[in-house]
């Protein structure tokens, strides 16, 4: 559902990737944007089908999802107002093997795939900054793979909680155990046990459908080396992250 049917007119944006663009590059895009609602569960990109639009979230959370054959799905990247989906178009690719779904409600600035492709050809600076974001997403994906390789669910959960709250700019998440299990590609009892461990350490507090981060330093320690590298690279290559 569109929040507005007209192109974006307001001068302010919250998406940090767009905020990092030179004024000239953003002004070329402004009239081509439309502001759309992000509804939980909505699939905005379908695997192996042509990508029709690119989304720059202003709020909320979006997941890039890998279908692991007949073994279920796994979220490989979480995107908020620091980024965009899908980066495949920046690389000149018209489709992706990943689904993209909304995990937390919000809004996004949406631009047609053809329009973005045209702008990328016109503006080397726009292309450079979006390619820098592609570089950072590769590191984020690597961080998630590192946590998965170690097979420590608590580490993977801590990583996701940090990434989610970074993008939402708040310390509280409305998220059920079932949804977290789906995101992390595991079973609900494992999520419950991992949350209890973090709660015993006074790192988080949980209530029905809500998780509050109490001691961020403890959650960073639980995530280990899987958190921090991409965030630092984002700041170095693009700008402020949170």
GROMACS .gro file of C-alpha atoms in nm:
model
  242
    1UNK     CA    1   0.000   0.000   0.000
    2UNK     CA    2   0.139   0.341  -0.097
    3UNK     CA    3   0.160   0.599   0.176
    4UNK     CA    4   0.154   0.868  -0.096
    5UNK     CA    5   0.069   0.837  -0.464
    6UNK     CA    6   0.282   1.137  -0.563
    7UNK     CA    7   0.663   1.152  -0.597
    8UNK     CA    8   0.846   1.246  -0.280
    9UNK     CA    9   0.848   1.622  -0.219
   10UNK     CA   10   0.976   1.653   0.139
   11UNK     CA   11   1.342   1.758   0.157
   12UNK     CA   12   1.430   1.535   0.452
   13UNK     CA   13   1.527   1.170   0.427
   14UNK     CA   14   1.629   0.929   0.702
   15UNK     CA   15   1.804   0.671   0.488
   16UNK     CA   16   2.174   0.708   0.561
   17UNK     CA   17   2.286   0.578   0.224
   18UNK     CA   18   2.086   0.850   0.049
   19UNK     CA   19   2.215   1.107   0.300
   20UNK     CA   20   2.570   1.014   0.197
   21UNK     CA   21   2.504   1.101  -0.169
   22UNK     CA   22   2.629   1.426  -0.319
   23UNK     CA   23   2.344   1.680  -0.341
   24UNK     CA   24   2.349   1.669  -0.722
   25UNK     CA   25   2.310   1.291  -0.730
   26UNK     CA   26   2.022   1.293  -0.482
   27UNK     CA   27   1.842   1.576  -0.661
   28UNK     CA   28   1.842   1.369  -0.980
   29UNK     CA   29   1.665   1.091  -0.790
   30UNK     CA   30   1.423   1.295  -0.581
   31UNK     CA   31   1.131   1.322  -0.825
   32UNK     CA   32   1.158   0.950  -0.909
   33UNK     CA   33   1.099   0.829  -0.553
   34UNK     CA   34   0.771   0.726  -0.401
   35UNK     CA   35   0.721   0.660  -0.033
   36UNK     CA   36   0.573   0.317   0.038
   37UNK     CA   37   0.469   0.131   0.350
   38UNK     CA   38   0.664  -0.177   0.457
   39UNK     CA   39   0.419  -0.428   0.599
   40UNK     CA   40   0.546  -0.719   0.809
   41UNK     CA   41   0.575  -1.037   0.605
   42UNK     CA   42   0.541  -0.863   0.268
   43UNK     CA   43   0.769  -1.001  -0.001
   44UNK     CA   44   0.910  -0.708  -0.198
   45UNK     CA   45   1.152  -0.906  -0.416
   46UNK     CA   46   1.089  -1.258  -0.544
   47UNK     CA   47   1.379  -1.496  -0.607
   48UNK     CA   48   1.474  -1.548  -0.971
   49UNK     CA   49   1.221  -1.296  -1.102
   50UNK     CA   50   1.307  -0.958  -1.255
   51UNK     CA   51   1.360  -0.691  -0.991
   52UNK     CA   52   1.104  -0.417  -1.054
   53UNK     CA   53   1.202  -0.168  -0.783
   54UNK     CA   54   1.483  -0.075  -0.548
   55UNK     CA   55   1.396   0.014  -0.188
   56UNK     CA   56   1.581   0.255   0.041
   57UNK     CA   57   1.427   0.197   0.387
   58UNK     CA   58   1.345   0.499   0.599
   59UNK     CA   59   1.242   0.282   0.893
   60UNK     CA   60   1.169  -0.084   0.969
   61UNK     CA   61   1.369  -0.396   0.887
   62UNK     CA   62   1.401  -0.598   0.567
   63UNK     CA   63   1.563  -0.942   0.533
   64UNK     CA   64   1.741  -1.092   0.234
   65UNK     CA   65   1.653  -1.461   0.248
   66UNK     CA   66   1.821  -1.769   0.107
   67UNK     CA   67   1.608  -2.077   0.038
   68UNK     CA   68   1.824  -2.371   0.147
   69UNK     CA   69   1.673  -2.633  -0.081
   70UNK     CA   70   1.421  -2.844   0.106
   71UNK     CA   71   1.578  -2.758   0.442
   72UNK     CA   72   1.400  -2.428   0.494
   73UNK     CA   73   1.519  -2.068   0.470
   74UNK     CA   74   1.792  -1.856   0.624
   75UNK     CA   75   1.815  -1.478   0.652
   76UNK     CA   76   2.155  -1.376   0.513
   77UNK     CA   77   2.134  -0.998   0.551
   78UNK     CA   78   1.926  -0.751   0.752
   79UNK     CA   79   1.869  -0.409   0.595
   80UNK     CA   80   1.737  -0.090   0.752
   81UNK     CA   81   1.783   0.278   0.693
   82UNK     CA   82   2.156   0.232   0.642
   83UNK     CA   83   2.105   0.061   0.308
   84UNK     CA   84   1.904  -0.058   0.012
   85UNK     CA   85   1.763  -0.367  -0.160
   86UNK     CA   86   1.846  -0.510  -0.401
   87UNK     CA   87   2.213  -0.449  -0.465
   88UNK     CA   88   2.202  -0.687  -0.764
   89UNK     CA   89   2.091  -0.398  -0.983
   90UNK     CA   90   2.399  -0.197  -0.885
   91UNK     CA   91   2.605  -0.487  -1.022
   92UNK     CA   92   2.408  -0.487  -1.347
   93UNK     CA   93   2.211  -0.802  -1.261
   94UNK     CA   94   1.836  -0.806  -1.322
   95UNK     CA   95   1.737  -1.080  -1.075
   96UNK     CA   96   1.860  -1.248  -0.759
   97UNK     CA   97   1.826  -1.599  -0.610
   98UNK     CA   98   1.708  -1.442  -0.284
   99UNK     CA   99   1.364  -1.346  -0.159
  100UNK     CA  100   1.337  -1.015   0.025
  101UNK     CA  101   1.076  -0.979   0.300
  102UNK     CA  102   0.981  -0.720   0.560
  103UNK     CA  103   1.058  -0.825   0.919
  104UNK     CA  104   0.962  -0.508   1.108
  105UNK     CA  105   0.714  -0.246   0.983
  106UNK     CA  106   0.825   0.087   0.846
  107UNK     CA  107   0.851   0.277   0.521
  108UNK     CA  108   1.086   0.304   0.226
  109UNK     CA  109   1.166   0.527  -0.067
  110UNK     CA  110   1.111   0.321  -0.380
  111UNK     CA  111   1.251   0.381  -0.728
  112UNK     CA  112   1.199   0.182  -1.046
  113UNK     CA  113   1.477  -0.052  -1.151
  114UNK     CA  114   1.500   0.104  -1.497
  115UNK     CA  115   1.518   0.455  -1.353
  116UNK     CA  116   1.799   0.359  -1.116
  117UNK     CA  117   1.990   0.185  -1.396
  118UNK     CA  118   1.966   0.504  -1.603
  119UNK     CA  119   2.087   0.720  -1.313
  120UNK     CA  120   2.381   0.489  -1.246
  121UNK     CA  121   2.492   0.544  -1.605
  122UNK     CA  122   2.463   0.921  -1.565
  123UNK     CA  123   2.631   0.961  -1.226
  124UNK     CA  124   2.967   0.793  -1.154
  125UNK     CA  125   2.949   0.929  -0.797
  126UNK     CA  126   2.614   0.760  -0.736
  127UNK     CA  127   2.751   0.434  -0.876
  128UNK     CA  128   3.065   0.461  -0.660
  129UNK     CA  129   2.876   0.512  -0.333
  130UNK     CA  130   2.630   0.231  -0.402
  131UNK     CA  131   2.921   0.002  -0.492
  132UNK     CA  132   3.079   0.090  -0.159
  133UNK     CA  133   2.758  -0.027   0.005
  134UNK     CA  134   2.780  -0.353  -0.194
  135UNK     CA  135   3.128  -0.399  -0.045
  136UNK     CA  136   2.994  -0.353   0.308
  137UNK     CA  137   2.705  -0.598   0.251
  138UNK     CA  138   2.959  -0.861   0.149
  139UNK     CA  139   3.132  -0.814   0.485
  140UNK     CA  140   2.800  -0.832   0.672
  141UNK     CA  141   2.722  -1.157   0.494
  142UNK     CA  142   3.067  -1.284   0.590
  143UNK     CA  143   3.010  -1.192   0.954
  144UNK     CA  144   2.686  -1.392   0.953
  145UNK     CA  145   2.867  -1.685   0.790
  146UNK     CA  146   3.137  -1.671   1.057
  147UNK     CA  147   2.877  -1.695   1.333
  148UNK     CA  148   2.701  -1.978   1.149
  149UNK     CA  149   3.027  -2.168   1.096
  150UNK     CA  150   3.094  -2.165   1.469
  151UNK     CA  151   2.742  -2.304   1.515
  152UNK     CA  152   2.687  -2.111   1.838
  153UNK     CA  153   2.325  -2.002   1.835
  154UNK     CA  154   2.379  -1.752   2.115
  155UNK     CA  155   2.648  -1.577   1.907
  156UNK     CA  156   2.423  -1.567   1.600
  157UNK     CA  157   2.133  -1.436   1.806
  158UNK     CA  158   2.349  -1.167   1.968
  159UNK     CA  159   2.473  -1.062   1.623
  160UNK     CA  160   2.121  -1.032   1.487
  161UNK     CA  161   1.997  -0.837   1.792
  162UNK     CA  162   2.282  -0.588   1.750
  163UNK     CA  163   2.223  -0.550   1.378
  164UNK     CA  164   1.849  -0.507   1.421
  165UNK     CA  165   1.874  -0.245   1.694
  166UNK     CA  166   2.146  -0.060   1.502
  167UNK     CA  167   1.898  -0.017   1.219
  168UNK     CA  168   1.595   0.063   1.432
  169UNK     CA  169   1.782   0.316   1.648
  170UNK     CA  170   1.624   0.176   1.963
  171UNK     CA  171   1.694  -0.091   2.222
  172UNK     CA  172   1.359  -0.271   2.210
  173UNK     CA  173   1.235  -0.518   1.949
  174UNK     CA  174   0.885  -0.650   1.893
  175UNK     CA  175   0.980  -1.003   1.788
  176UNK     CA  176   0.845  -1.346   1.883
  177UNK     CA  177   1.058  -1.655   1.945
  178UNK     CA  178   0.896  -1.816   1.639
  179UNK     CA  179   1.001  -1.529   1.412
  180UNK     CA  180   1.355  -1.530   1.547
  181UNK     CA  181   1.375  -1.905   1.487
  182UNK     CA  182   1.266  -1.849   1.127
  183UNK     CA  183   1.518  -1.568   1.077
  184UNK     CA  184   1.807  -1.771   1.217
  185UNK     CA  185   1.705  -2.096   1.052
  186UNK     CA  186   1.668  -2.293   1.374
  187UNK     CA  187   1.404  -2.427   1.614
  188UNK     CA  188   1.208  -2.228   1.869
  189UNK     CA  189   1.342  -2.414   2.179
  190UNK     CA  190   1.697  -2.319   2.081
  191UNK     CA  191   1.600  -1.952   2.054
  192UNK     CA  192   1.427  -1.968   2.391
  193UNK     CA  193   1.738  -2.119   2.553
  194UNK     CA  194   1.971  -1.862   2.392
  195UNK     CA  195   1.749  -1.575   2.505
  196UNK     CA  196   1.741  -1.714   2.859
  197UNK     CA  197   2.121  -1.732   2.865
  198UNK     CA  198   2.149  -1.367   2.763
  199UNK     CA  199   1.882  -1.277   3.017
  200UNK     CA  200   2.067  -1.457   3.298
  201UNK     CA  201   2.371  -1.243   3.215
  202UNK     CA  202   2.153  -0.930   3.248
  203UNK     CA  203   2.226  -0.847   2.885
  204UNK     CA  204   1.859  -0.843   2.779
  205UNK     CA  205   1.510  -0.852   2.925
  206UNK     CA  206   1.223  -1.036   2.761
  207UNK     CA  207   0.848  -1.014   2.784
  208UNK     CA  208   0.574  -1.152   2.563
  209UNK     CA  209   0.679  -1.073   2.208
  210UNK     CA  210   0.936  -0.814   2.315
  211UNK     CA  211   1.312  -0.812   2.370
  212UNK     CA  212   1.489  -0.519   2.537
  213UNK     CA  213   1.867  -0.478   2.519
  214UNK     CA  214   1.993  -0.377   2.865
  215UNK     CA  215   2.371  -0.411   2.846
  216UNK     CA  216   2.495  -0.365   2.490
  217UNK     CA  217   2.856  -0.437   2.584
  218UNK     CA  218   2.760  -0.785   2.703
  219UNK     CA  219   2.573  -0.854   2.378
  220UNK     CA  220   2.872  -0.736   2.175
  221UNK     CA  221   3.089  -0.975   2.377
  222UNK     CA  222   2.843  -1.258   2.307
  223UNK     CA  223   2.856  -1.183   1.932
  224UNK     CA  224   3.236  -1.197   1.940
  225UNK     CA  225   3.432  -1.131   1.621
  226UNK     CA  226   3.119  -1.165   1.408
  227UNK     CA  227   3.018  -0.806   1.495
  228UNK     CA  228   3.193  -0.477   1.429
  229UNK     CA  229   3.405  -0.514   1.116
  230UNK     CA  230   3.135  -0.427   0.861
  231UNK     CA  231   3.001  -0.148   1.080
  232UNK     CA  232   3.346   0.010   1.093
  233UNK     CA  233   3.384  -0.031   0.716
  234UNK     CA  234   3.047   0.138   0.660
  235UNK     CA  235   3.164   0.439   0.860
  236UNK     CA  236   3.493   0.449   0.669
  237UNK     CA  237   3.347   0.413   0.320
  238UNK     CA  238   3.004   0.577   0.346
  239UNK     CA  239   2.945   0.777   0.662
  240UNK     CA  240   2.774   0.770   1.005
  241UNK     CA  241   2.605   0.441   1.074
  242UNK     CA  242   2.389   0.502   1.379
   0.00000   0.00000   0.00000
